[in-house]
PDB file of C-alpha atoms in Angstrom:
ATOM      1  CA  MET Y   1     133.747 118.203 130.811  1.00  0.00           C
ATOM      2  CA  PRO Y   2     132.392 114.792 129.675  1.00  0.00           C
ATOM      3  CA  THR Y   3     129.835 114.756 126.859  1.00  0.00           C
ATOM      4  CA  ILE Y   4     126.369 113.637 127.906  1.00  0.00           C
ATOM      5  CA  ILE Y   5     124.874 111.258 125.343  1.00  0.00           C
ATOM      6  CA  GLU Y   6     121.102 111.425 125.226  1.00  0.00           C
ATOM      7  CA  SER Y   7     119.383 108.063 125.487  1.00  0.00           C
ATOM      8  CA  ARG Y   8     117.178 107.204 122.521  1.00  0.00           C
ATOM      9  CA  VAL Y   9     114.209 104.896 122.061  1.00  0.00           C
ATOM     10  CA  ARG Y  10     113.165 103.472 118.706  1.00  0.00           C
ATOM     11  CA  TRP Y  11     109.444 102.974 118.154  1.00  0.00           C
ATOM     12  CA  PRO Y  12     109.457  99.833 115.968  1.00  0.00           C
ATOM     13  CA  HIS Y  13     105.976 100.196 114.488  1.00  0.00           C
ATOM     14  CA  THR Y  14     106.064 103.855 113.422  1.00  0.00           C
ATOM     15  CA  GLY Y  15     109.757 104.380 112.611  1.00  0.00           C
ATOM     16  CA  ILE Y  16     110.189 107.111 115.238  1.00  0.00           C
ATOM     17  CA  ASP Y  17     113.500 107.607 117.043  1.00  0.00           C
ATOM     18  CA  ALA Y  18     112.910 109.722 120.147  1.00  0.00           C
ATOM     19  CA  PRO Y  19     114.238 110.543 123.624  1.00  0.00           C
ATOM     20  CA  TYR Y  20     111.565 108.284 125.137  1.00  0.00           C
ATOM     21  CA  ALA Y  21     108.333 106.475 124.301  1.00  0.00           C
ATOM     22  CA  PHE Y  22     104.795 107.302 125.371  1.00  0.00           C
ATOM     23  CA  THR Y  23     102.024 104.813 126.073  1.00  0.00           C
ATOM     24  CA  ILE Y  24      98.259 105.240 126.254  1.00  0.00           C
ATOM     25  CA  ASN Y  25      95.468 104.230 128.633  1.00  0.00           C
ATOM     26  CA  GLY Y  26      91.780 103.712 128.029  1.00  0.00           C
ATOM     27  CA  PHE Y  27      91.657 103.896 124.246  1.00  0.00           C
ATOM     28  CA  ASN Y  28      88.097 104.377 122.982  1.00  0.00           C
ATOM     29  CA  GLU Y  29      86.736 104.816 119.482  1.00  0.00           C
ATOM     30  CA  LEU Y  30      83.264 105.445 118.067  1.00  0.00           C
ATOM     31  CA  GLU Y  31      81.902 105.451 114.521  1.00  0.00           C
ATOM     32  CA  THR Y  32      80.385 108.796 113.564  1.00  0.00           C
ATOM     33  CA  GLY Y  33      78.568 109.980 110.464  1.00  0.00           C
ATOM     34  CA  ARG Y  34      81.809 111.523 109.135  1.00  0.00           C
ATOM     35  CA  GLY Y  35      84.500 109.178 110.450  1.00  0.00           C
ATOM     36  CA  VAL Y  36      85.832 107.581 113.624  1.00  0.00           C
ATOM     37  CA  ALA Y  37      86.090 109.503 116.883  1.00  0.00           C
ATOM     38  CA  TYR Y  38      88.712 108.307 119.343  1.00  0.00           C
ATOM     39  CA  SER Y  39      90.400 109.287 122.581  1.00  0.00           C
ATOM     40  CA  ALA Y  40      92.992 107.985 125.013  1.00  0.00           C
ATOM     41  CA  GLU Y  41      94.972 109.179 128.000  1.00  0.00           C
ATOM     42  CA  LEU Y  42      98.615 110.013 127.218  1.00  0.00           C
ATOM     43  CA  VAL Y  43     101.109 108.387 129.585  1.00  0.00           C
ATOM     44  CA  HIS Y  44     104.609 109.846 129.972  1.00  0.00           C
ATOM     45  CA  PRO Y  45     107.283 107.264 131.022  1.00  0.00           C
ATOM     46  CA  GLU Y  46     108.286 109.298 134.094  1.00  0.00           C
ATOM     47  CA  LEU Y  47     105.393 111.692 134.778  1.00  0.00           C
ATOM     48  CA  GLY Y  48     102.562 109.214 134.319  1.00  0.00           C
ATOM     49  CA  VAL Y  49      99.254 110.359 132.820  1.00  0.00           C
ATOM     50  CA  VAL Y  50      99.750 113.908 131.488  1.00  0.00           C
ATOM     51  CA  GLY Y  51      96.669 114.533 129.357  1.00  0.00           C
ATOM     52  CA  ARG Y  52      94.243 113.252 126.776  1.00  0.00           C
ATOM     53  CA  ILE Y  53      94.547 112.645 123.036  1.00  0.00           C
ATOM     54  CA  ALA Y  54      91.287 113.122 121.145  1.00  0.00           C
ATOM     55  CA  ASN Y  55      89.785 113.310 117.684  1.00  0.00           C
ATOM     56  CA  GLU Y  56      86.102 114.151 117.207  1.00  0.00           C
ATOM     57  CA  GLY Y  57      85.772 112.071 114.056  1.00  0.00           C
ATOM     58  CA  ARG Y  58      84.599 114.971 111.907  1.00  0.00           C
ATOM     59  CA  SER Y  59      87.619 115.157 109.595  1.00  0.00           C
ATOM     60  CA  GLY Y  60      89.247 117.497 112.090  1.00  0.00           C
ATOM     61  CA  PRO Y  61      92.695 117.343 113.712  1.00  0.00           C
ATOM     62  CA  THR Y  62      93.859 115.108 116.532  1.00  0.00           C
ATOM     63  CA  THR Y  63      94.461 117.263 119.599  1.00  0.00           C
ATOM     64  CA  PHE Y  64      96.197 117.072 122.956  1.00  0.00           C
ATOM     65  CA  HIS Y  65      94.520 118.325 126.140  1.00  0.00           C
ATOM     66  CA  SER Y  66      97.002 118.697 128.982  1.00  0.00           C
ATOM     67  CA  TYR Y  67      95.901 117.984 132.549  1.00  0.00           C
ATOM     68  CA  ASP Y  68      98.579 120.322 133.910  1.00  0.00           C
ATOM     69  CA  HIS Y  69     100.493 122.622 131.538  1.00  0.00           C
ATOM     70  CA  THR Y  70     103.172 123.254 134.154  1.00  0.00           C
ATOM     71  CA  ARG Y  71     104.079 119.536 134.190  1.00  0.00           C
ATOM     72  CA  PHE Y  72     103.617 118.612 130.541  1.00  0.00           C
ATOM     73  CA  GLY Y  73     101.801 120.626 127.910  1.00  0.00           C
ATOM     74  CA  ASP Y  74     102.075 121.797 124.313  1.00  0.00           C
ATOM     75  CA  ARG Y  75     105.490 123.362 124.917  1.00  0.00           C
ATOM     76  CA  GLN Y  76     106.980 120.103 126.187  1.00  0.00           C
ATOM     77  CA  LEU Y  77     105.381 118.176 123.335  1.00  0.00           C
ATOM     78  CA  GLU Y  78     106.897 120.650 120.861  1.00  0.00           C
ATOM     79  CA  GLN Y  79     110.328 120.133 122.465  1.00  0.00           C
ATOM     80  CA  PHE Y  80     109.848 116.385 122.162  1.00  0.00           C
ATOM     81  CA  LEU Y  81     109.132 116.779 118.441  1.00  0.00           C
ATOM     82  CA  GLN Y  82     112.252 118.887 117.928  1.00  0.00           C
ATOM     83  CA  ARG Y  83     114.373 116.054 119.338  1.00  0.00           C
ATOM     84  CA  SER Y  84     112.696 113.260 117.358  1.00  0.00           C
ATOM     85  CA  LEU Y  85     113.168 111.656 113.938  1.00  0.00           C
ATOM     86  CA  GLN Y  86     110.876 109.534 111.803  1.00  0.00           C
ATOM     87  CA  ASP Y  87     112.386 107.254 109.178  1.00  0.00           C
ATOM     88  CA  GLY Y  88     115.687 109.034 109.752  1.00  0.00           C
ATOM     89  CA  GLU Y  89     114.295 112.501 108.997  1.00  0.00           C
ATOM     90  CA  PRO Y  90     113.424 115.322 111.450  1.00  0.00           C
ATOM     91  CA  MET Y  91     109.750 115.319 112.344  1.00  0.00           C
ATOM     92  CA  ASP Y  92     107.598 118.285 111.420  1.00  0.00           C
ATOM     93  CA  THR Y  93     107.064 120.682 114.292  1.00  0.00           C
ATOM     94  CA  GLY Y  94     104.217 123.029 115.015  1.00  0.00           C
ATOM     95  CA  PHE Y  95     100.561 122.111 114.639  1.00  0.00           C
ATOM     96  CA  THR Y  96     101.061 119.570 111.815  1.00  0.00           C
ATOM     97  CA  GLY Y  97     103.858 117.741 113.598  1.00  0.00           C
ATOM     98  CA  MET Y  98     101.936 117.650 116.851  1.00  0.00           C
ATOM     99  CA  GLU Y  99      98.940 116.013 115.168  1.00  0.00           C
ATOM    100  CA  THR Y 100     101.247 113.492 113.485  1.00  0.00           C
ATOM    101  CA  VAL Y 101     103.004 112.432 116.672  1.00  0.00           C
ATOM    102  CA  LEU Y 102      99.724 112.130 118.598  1.00  0.00           C
ATOM    103  CA  ASP Y 103      98.310 109.780 115.966  1.00  0.00           C
ATOM    104  CA  GLU Y 104     101.585 107.852 115.841  1.00  0.00           C
ATOM    105  CA  ILE Y 105     101.537 107.379 119.625  1.00  0.00           C
ATOM    106  CA  ILE Y 106      98.166 105.672 119.243  1.00  0.00           C
ATOM    107  CA  ASN Y 107      99.322 103.695 116.194  1.00  0.00           C
ATOM    108  CA  GLU Y 108     102.427 102.503 118.047  1.00  0.00           C
ATOM    109  CA  SER Y 109     100.418 101.303 121.043  1.00  0.00           C
ATOM    110  CA  GLU Y 110      97.689  99.680 118.967  1.00  0.00           C
ATOM    111  CA  THR Y 111     100.198  97.848 116.764  1.00  0.00           C
ATOM    112  CA  ALA Y 112     102.169  96.693 119.813  1.00  0.00           C
ATOM    113  CA  GLN Y 113      98.961  95.127 121.117  1.00  0.00           C
ATOM    114  CA  LEU Y 114      98.434  93.330 117.789  1.00  0.00           C
ATOM    115  CA  VAL Y 115     102.011  92.035 117.948  1.00  0.00           C
ATOM    116  CA  ALA Y 116     101.397  90.660 121.453  1.00  0.00           C
ATOM    117  CA  GLU Y 117      98.324  88.844 120.119  1.00  0.00           C
ATOM    118  CA  MET Y 118     100.342  87.657 117.113  1.00  0.00           C
ATOM    119  CA  ARG Y 119     102.846  85.976 119.406  1.00  0.00           C
ATOM    120  CA  ALA Y 120     100.191  84.458 121.660  1.00  0.00           C
ATOM    121  CA  LYS Y 121      98.191  83.055 118.710  1.00  0.00           C
ATOM    122  CA  ASN Y 122     101.152  82.275 116.392  1.00  0.00           C
ATOM    123  CA  GLN Y 123      99.904  84.635 113.715  1.00  0.00           C
ATOM    124  CA  PHE Y 124     101.628  86.641 110.996  1.00  0.00           C
ATOM    125  CA  LEU Y 125     101.255  90.390 110.380  1.00  0.00           C
ATOM    126  CA  VAL Y 126     101.561  92.178 107.038  1.00  0.00           C
ATOM    127  CA  ARG Y 127     100.970  95.843 106.146  1.00  0.00           C
ATOM    128  CA  ALA Y 128     101.302  98.278 103.246  1.00  0.00           C
ATOM    129  CA  TYR Y 129     104.152 100.767 103.454  1.00  0.00           C
ATOM    130  CA  LEU Y 130     104.965 103.922 101.514  1.00  0.00           C
ATOM    131  CA  SER Y 131     108.273 105.555 102.351  1.00  0.00           C
ATOM    132  CA  ARG Y 132     108.820 109.299 102.611  1.00  0.00           C
ATOM    133  CA  LYS Y 133     111.159 109.123  99.610  1.00  0.00           C
ATOM    134  CA  ALA Y 134     108.732 107.158  97.418  1.00  0.00           C
ATOM    135  CA  ALA Y 135     106.036 109.841  97.388  1.00  0.00           C
ATOM    136  CA  SER Y 136     105.180 113.201  98.870  1.00  0.00           C
ATOM    137  CA  GLY Y 137     102.398 111.524 100.824  1.00  0.00           C
ATOM    138  CA  GLY Y 138     104.798 109.286 102.743  1.00  0.00           C
ATOM    139  CA  PRO Y 139     105.533 107.890 105.134  1.00  0.00           C
ATOM    140  CA  TYR Y 140     102.366 105.809 105.164  1.00  0.00           C
ATOM    141  CA  ARG Y 141     101.897 102.639 107.199  1.00  0.00           C
ATOM    142  CA  GLY Y 142      98.714 100.720 106.593  1.00  0.00           C
ATOM    143  CA  ALA Y 143      96.708  98.889 109.240  1.00  0.00           C
ATOM    144  CA  PRO Y 144      98.229  95.430 109.847  1.00  0.00           C
ATOM    145  CA  LEU Y 145      96.553  92.469 108.167  1.00  0.00           C
ATOM    146  CA  ILE Y 146      96.468  89.234 110.157  1.00  0.00           C
ATOM    147  CA  TRP Y 147      97.253  85.722 108.912  1.00  0.00           C
ATOM    148  CA  ASP Y 148      96.398  82.786 111.155  1.00  0.00           C
ATOM    149  CA  ARG Y 149      99.731  81.049 110.547  1.00  0.00           C
ATOM    150  CA  ILE Y 150     103.368  82.109 110.347  1.00  0.00           C
ATOM    151  CA  ILE Y 151     104.592  82.398 106.755  1.00  0.00           C
ATOM    152  CA  ALA Y 152     108.061  81.038 107.468  1.00  0.00           C
ATOM    153  CA  HIS Y 153     108.831  79.728 103.969  1.00  0.00           C
ATOM    154  CA  ARG Y 154     110.366  82.480 101.867  1.00  0.00           C
ATOM    155  CA  ALA Y 155     108.900  80.932  98.694  1.00  0.00           C
ATOM    156  CA  ASP Y 156     105.373  81.472 100.053  1.00  0.00           C
ATOM    157  CA  ARG Y 157     105.797  85.238 100.471  1.00  0.00           C
ATOM    158  CA  GLU Y 158     106.113  86.167  96.794  1.00  0.00           C
ATOM    159  CA  PRO Y 159     102.632  84.820  95.865  1.00  0.00           C
ATOM    160  CA  LEU Y 160     101.244  86.349  99.057  1.00  0.00           C
ATOM    161  CA  ALA Y 161     102.548  89.786  98.048  1.00  0.00           C
ATOM    162  CA  ALA Y 162     101.118  89.345  94.545  1.00  0.00           C
ATOM    163  CA  ARG Y 163      97.728  88.366  95.962  1.00  0.00           C
ATOM    164  CA  LEU Y 164      97.717  91.306  98.360  1.00  0.00           C
ATOM    165  CA  THR Y 165      98.533  93.717  95.540  1.00  0.00           C
ATOM    166  CA  ALA Y 166      95.793  92.241  93.358  1.00  0.00           C
ATOM    167  CA  ASP Y 167      93.240  92.514  96.184  1.00  0.00           C
ATOM    168  CA  ALA Y 168      94.285  96.003  97.286  1.00  0.00           C
ATOM    169  CA  ARG Y 169      92.233  98.901  96.006  1.00  0.00           C
ATOM    170  CA  GLY Y 170      93.855 102.284  95.698  1.00  0.00           C
ATOM    171  CA  LEU Y 171      97.315 101.133  96.798  1.00  0.00           C
ATOM    172  CA  ASP Y 172      99.548 104.139  96.177  1.00  0.00           C
ATOM    173  CA  GLU Y 173     102.206 103.918  93.508  1.00  0.00           C
ATOM    174  CA  GLY Y 174     105.552 103.151  95.107  1.00  0.00           C
ATOM    175  CA  ALA Y 175     103.993 101.366  98.084  1.00  0.00           C
ATOM    176  CA  SER Y 176     105.197  97.897  99.063  1.00  0.00           C
ATOM    177  CA  TRP Y 177     104.347  95.204 101.583  1.00  0.00           C
ATOM    178  CA  GLN Y 178     106.043  94.659 104.924  1.00  0.00           C
ATOM    179  CA  MET Y 179     105.921  91.836 107.454  1.00  0.00           C
ATOM    180  CA  PHE Y 180     106.657  91.965 111.177  1.00  0.00           C
ATOM    181  CA  ASN Y 181     109.568  89.574 111.665  1.00  0.00           C
ATOM    182  CA  GLY Y 182     109.302  89.414 115.455  1.00  0.00           C
ATOM    183  CA  GLU Y 183     111.530  92.466 116.028  1.00  0.00           C
ATOM    184  CA  GLU Y 184     110.768  95.020 113.322  1.00  0.00           C
ATOM    185  CA  TRP Y 185     108.903  95.650 110.085  1.00  0.00           C
ATOM    186  CA  VAL Y 186     110.848  94.467 107.034  1.00  0.00           C
ATOM    187  CA  PRO Y 187     110.059  93.930 103.325  1.00  0.00           C
ATOM    188  CA  LEU Y 188     107.771  90.937 102.805  1.00  0.00           C
ATOM    189  CA  THR Y 189     109.762  89.841  99.762  1.00  0.00           C
ATOM    190  CA  GLY Y 190     113.190  91.074 100.811  1.00  0.00           C
ATOM    191  CA  THR Y 191     116.530  89.777  99.643  1.00  0.00           C
ATOM    192  CA  SER Y 192     118.153  86.660 101.068  1.00  0.00           C
ATOM    193  CA  PRO Y 193     119.779  87.114 104.495  1.00  0.00           C
ATOM    194  CA  LEU Y 194     122.857  85.346 103.103  1.00  0.00           C
ATOM    195  CA  THR Y 195     125.381  86.816 100.721  1.00  0.00           C
ATOM    196  CA  PRO Y 196     126.104  84.932  97.461  1.00  0.00           C
ATOM    197  CA  HIS Y 197     129.476  83.961  98.967  1.00  0.00           C
ATOM    198  CA  GLN Y 198     127.774  82.455 102.040  1.00  0.00           C
ATOM    199  CA  VAL Y 199     125.338  80.484  99.890  1.00  0.00           C
ATOM    200  CA  THR Y 200     128.183  79.116  97.770  1.00  0.00           C
ATOM    201  CA  ASP Y 201     130.225  78.256 100.862  1.00  0.00           C
ATOM    202  CA  ARG Y 202     127.330  76.359 102.431  1.00  0.00           C
ATOM    203  CA  LEU Y 203     126.560  74.367  99.288  1.00  0.00           C
ATOM    204  CA  ARG Y 204     130.234  73.410  98.902  1.00  0.00           C
ATOM    205  CA  GLN Y 205     130.357  72.291 102.516  1.00  0.00           C
ATOM    206  CA  VAL Y 206     127.245  70.172 101.989  1.00  0.00           C
ATOM    207  CA  ASP Y 207     128.917  68.462  99.045  1.00  0.00           C
ATOM    208  CA  ARG Y 208     132.016  67.799 101.153  1.00  0.00           C
ATOM    209  CA  LEU Y 209     129.932  66.291 103.951  1.00  0.00           C
ATOM    210  CA  ALA Y 210     128.015  64.093 101.540  1.00  0.00           C
ATOM    211  CA  ALA Y 211     131.342  62.730 100.284  1.00  0.00           C
ATOM    212  CA  GLU Y 212     132.900  62.307 103.745  1.00  0.00           C
ATOM    213  CA  LEU Y 213     130.027  60.932 105.829  1.00  0.00           C
ATOM    214  CA  ASP Y 214     129.505  57.176 105.971  1.00  0.00           C
ATOM    215  CA  SER Y 215     125.733  57.623 105.617  1.00  0.00           C
ATOM    216  CA  PRO Y 216     124.942  60.962 103.941  1.00  0.00           C
ATOM    217  CA  ASP Y 217     121.444  59.780 103.000  1.00  0.00           C
ATOM    218  CA  ILE Y 218     120.240  59.294 106.564  1.00  0.00           C
ATOM    219  CA  HIS Y 219     119.550  61.790 109.357  1.00  0.00           C
ATOM    220  CA  ASN Y 220     122.766  63.092 110.898  1.00  0.00           C
ATOM    221  CA  ILE Y 221     122.989  64.875 114.268  1.00  0.00           C
ATOM    222  CA  ASP Y 222     125.199  67.794 115.325  1.00  0.00           C
ATOM    223  CA  VAL Y 223     127.721  67.686 112.495  1.00  0.00           C
ATOM    224  CA  PRO Y 224     130.090  70.709 112.563  1.00  0.00           C
ATOM    225  CA  PHE Y 225     129.448  72.975 109.585  1.00  0.00           C
ATOM    226  CA  VAL Y 226     130.598  76.565 108.832  1.00  0.00           C
ATOM    227  CA  GLU Y 227     130.389  79.871 110.735  1.00  0.00           C
ATOM    228  CA  GLY Y 228     129.711  78.110 114.036  1.00  0.00           C
ATOM    229  CA  LEU Y 229     126.676  76.268 112.663  1.00  0.00           C
ATOM    230  CA  ASN Y 230     125.945  72.580 113.128  1.00  0.00           C
ATOM    231  CA  LEU Y 231     123.986  70.344 110.761  1.00  0.00           C
ATOM    232  CA  PHE Y 232     120.982  68.265 111.705  1.00  0.00           C
ATOM    233  CA  GLY Y 233     119.371  66.223 108.932  1.00  0.00           C
ATOM    234  CA  THR Y 234     120.243  64.666 105.605  1.00  0.00           C
ATOM    235  CA  PRO Y 235     122.960  66.474 103.609  1.00  0.00           C
ATOM    236  CA  THR Y 236     121.693  65.081 100.315  1.00  0.00           C
ATOM    237  CA  ALA Y 237     118.127  66.289 100.946  1.00  0.00           C
ATOM    238  CA  GLY Y 238     116.721  68.408 103.776  1.00  0.00           C
ATOM    239  CA  PHE Y 239     118.634  69.651 106.800  1.00  0.00           C
ATOM    240  CA  THR Y 240     118.698  72.405 109.418  1.00  0.00           C
ATOM    241  CA  LEU Y 241     121.749  74.451 110.385  1.00  0.00           C
ATOM    242  CA  VAL Y 242     121.708  75.586 114.013  1.00  0.00           C
ATOM    243  CA  GLY Y 243     124.064  77.847 115.950  1.00  0.00           C
ATOM    244  CA  ASP Y 244     124.308  75.502 118.929  1.00  0.00           C
ATOM    245  CA  HIS Y 245     124.166  71.778 119.626  1.00  0.00           C
ATOM    246  CA  VAL Y 246     120.385  71.388 119.928  1.00  0.00           C
ATOM    247  CA  GLY Y 247     118.607  70.402 116.737  1.00  0.00           C
ATOM    248  CA  ALA Y 248     115.077  71.356 117.771  1.00  0.00           C
ATOM    249  CA  VAL Y 249     113.730  74.438 115.941  1.00  0.00           C
ATOM    250  CA  GLU Y 250     110.037  75.412 116.082  1.00  0.00           C
ATOM    251  CA  SER Y 251     109.272  77.865 113.285  1.00  0.00           C
ATOM    252  CA  THR Y 252     105.479  77.561 113.466  1.00  0.00           C
ATOM    253  CA  LYS Y 253     105.246  79.234 116.885  1.00  0.00           C
ATOM    254  CA  TRP Y 254     106.526  82.495 118.399  1.00  0.00           C
ATOM    255  CA  CYS Y 255     108.504  82.590 121.628  1.00  0.00           C
ATOM    256  CA  THR Y 256     106.402  84.105 124.405  1.00  0.00           C
ATOM    257  CA  CYS Y 257     108.895  83.627 127.244  1.00  0.00           C
ATOM    258  CA  ARG Y 258     109.142  86.594 129.589  1.00  0.00           C
ATOM    259  CA  ARG Y 259     112.871  86.129 130.002  1.00  0.00           C
ATOM    260  CA  ARG Y 260     115.119  85.366 127.071  1.00  0.00           C
ATOM    261  CA  GLN Y 261     118.848  85.378 127.820  1.00  0.00           C
ATOM    262  CA  LYS Y 262     120.061  84.006 124.512  1.00  0.00           C
ATOM    263  CA  VAL Y 263     118.887  83.415 120.959  1.00  0.00           C
ATOM    264  CA  VAL Y 264     120.379  81.094 118.374  1.00  0.00           C
ATOM    265  CA  ALA Y 265     120.429  81.348 114.572  1.00  0.00           C
ATOM    266  CA  PHE Y 266     118.962  78.679 112.311  1.00  0.00           C
ATOM    267  CA  GLU Y 267     118.650  77.951 108.587  1.00  0.00           C
ATOM    268  CA  ARG Y 268     116.417  75.353 106.957  1.00  0.00           C
ATOM    269  CA  TRP Y 269     117.629  74.003 103.610  1.00  0.00           C
ATOM    270  CA  ASN Y 270     116.011  71.630 101.136  1.00  0.00           C
ATOM    271  CA  ARG Y 271     117.928  70.290  98.131  1.00  0.00           C
ATOM    272  CA  GLY Y 272     120.207  73.283  97.779  1.00  0.00           C
ATOM    273  CA  SER Y 273     117.602  75.952  98.535  1.00  0.00           C
ATOM    274  CA  LEU Y 274     117.304  78.067 101.685  1.00  0.00           C
ATOM    275  CA  GLU Y 275     113.658  77.778 102.795  1.00  0.00           C
ATOM    276  CA  GLU Y 276     113.595  79.432 106.233  1.00  0.00           C
ATOM    277  CA  SER Y 277     115.961  81.274 108.546  1.00  0.00           C
ATOM    278  CA  GLY Y 278     115.983  83.472 111.620  1.00  0.00           C
ATOM    279  CA  THR Y 279     116.570  83.033 115.341  1.00  0.00           C
ATOM    280  CA  VAL Y 280     114.902  81.014 118.081  1.00  0.00           C
ATOM    281  CA  HIS Y 281     115.052  81.188 121.864  1.00  0.00           C
ATOM    282  CA  ALA Y 282     118.068  79.080 122.830  1.00  0.00           C
ATOM    283  CA  ALA Y 283     116.436  77.542 125.925  1.00  0.00           C
ATOM    284  CA  THR Y 284     115.718  73.855 125.292  1.00  0.00           C
ATOM    285  CA  ARG Y 285     112.257  74.205 126.873  1.00  0.00           C
ATOM    286  CA  CYS Y 286     111.292  76.692 124.154  1.00  0.00           C
ATOM    287  CA  ARG Y 287     113.180  76.722 120.798  1.00  0.00           C
ATOM    288  CA  ARG Y 288     110.441  78.917 119.293  1.00  0.00           C
ATOM    289  CA  LEU Y 289     110.790  81.819 116.848  1.00  0.00           C
ATOM    290  CA  VAL Y 290     112.219  85.145 117.994  1.00  0.00           C
ATOM    291  CA  ARG Y 291     113.010  86.592 114.561  1.00  0.00           C
ATOM    292  CA  LEU Y 292     112.097  85.432 111.084  1.00  0.00           C
ATOM    293  CA  ASP Y 293     114.305  86.436 108.148  1.00  0.00           C
TER     294      ASP Y 293
END
């Protein structure tokens, strides 16, 4: 008998890996004397609206109120928890786990909305992150902070992280900063996307081109490079490596195309230093950012 492989959905903003993803309708929140009260309708991907998530804003738990327990109630939510992971670890079940997943459903939907606005307005999102392994209080994901421009240059992220840490009050020990790279949350000051061997190989190839080209000090177009990349620019100064034959790369704007059949890798170099990299939508009418390394 063939093995049935359960389909899985990754929730990019809360680190949950689950059989499916919920959404919410009609989110409302209200400041109270003891906190923030909020509520929203819970939407199942196949069953539609199945109940209401609510918190009274009095330091109490977040609760689920089913509209029909025979269709989807606490028992089904408990089964969902048993089949789900967060940050690679089984999620807590029972009352504590149920409260966690209800809040994370709201966090996932709210962050997804911020990401949609980020793309539309060409913004940049950063948040604090504390892993489960770093402290007993983890995982913790802070509310996203919004920058009005994309921080594409890797050299600009180190001082940004330092400034955020200096401005943060009560940032837990072991916490770090993440950025949303267009697809997922990654370290703000992560390691280079290239291996040392790749960096060395690229710099050697640049030296070869500078020696072979008739005019290495002027702008060159579509010169074959390494690993399927082509060079556009000046080998002795600044140039862009692109994974196709179109030199246009727009790293100050996010792609908002509804359909995206293909993406292409790019790297921006300046005098031997990798400044930017990622992928852009391959369509010539777009060429905007899809992922930022």
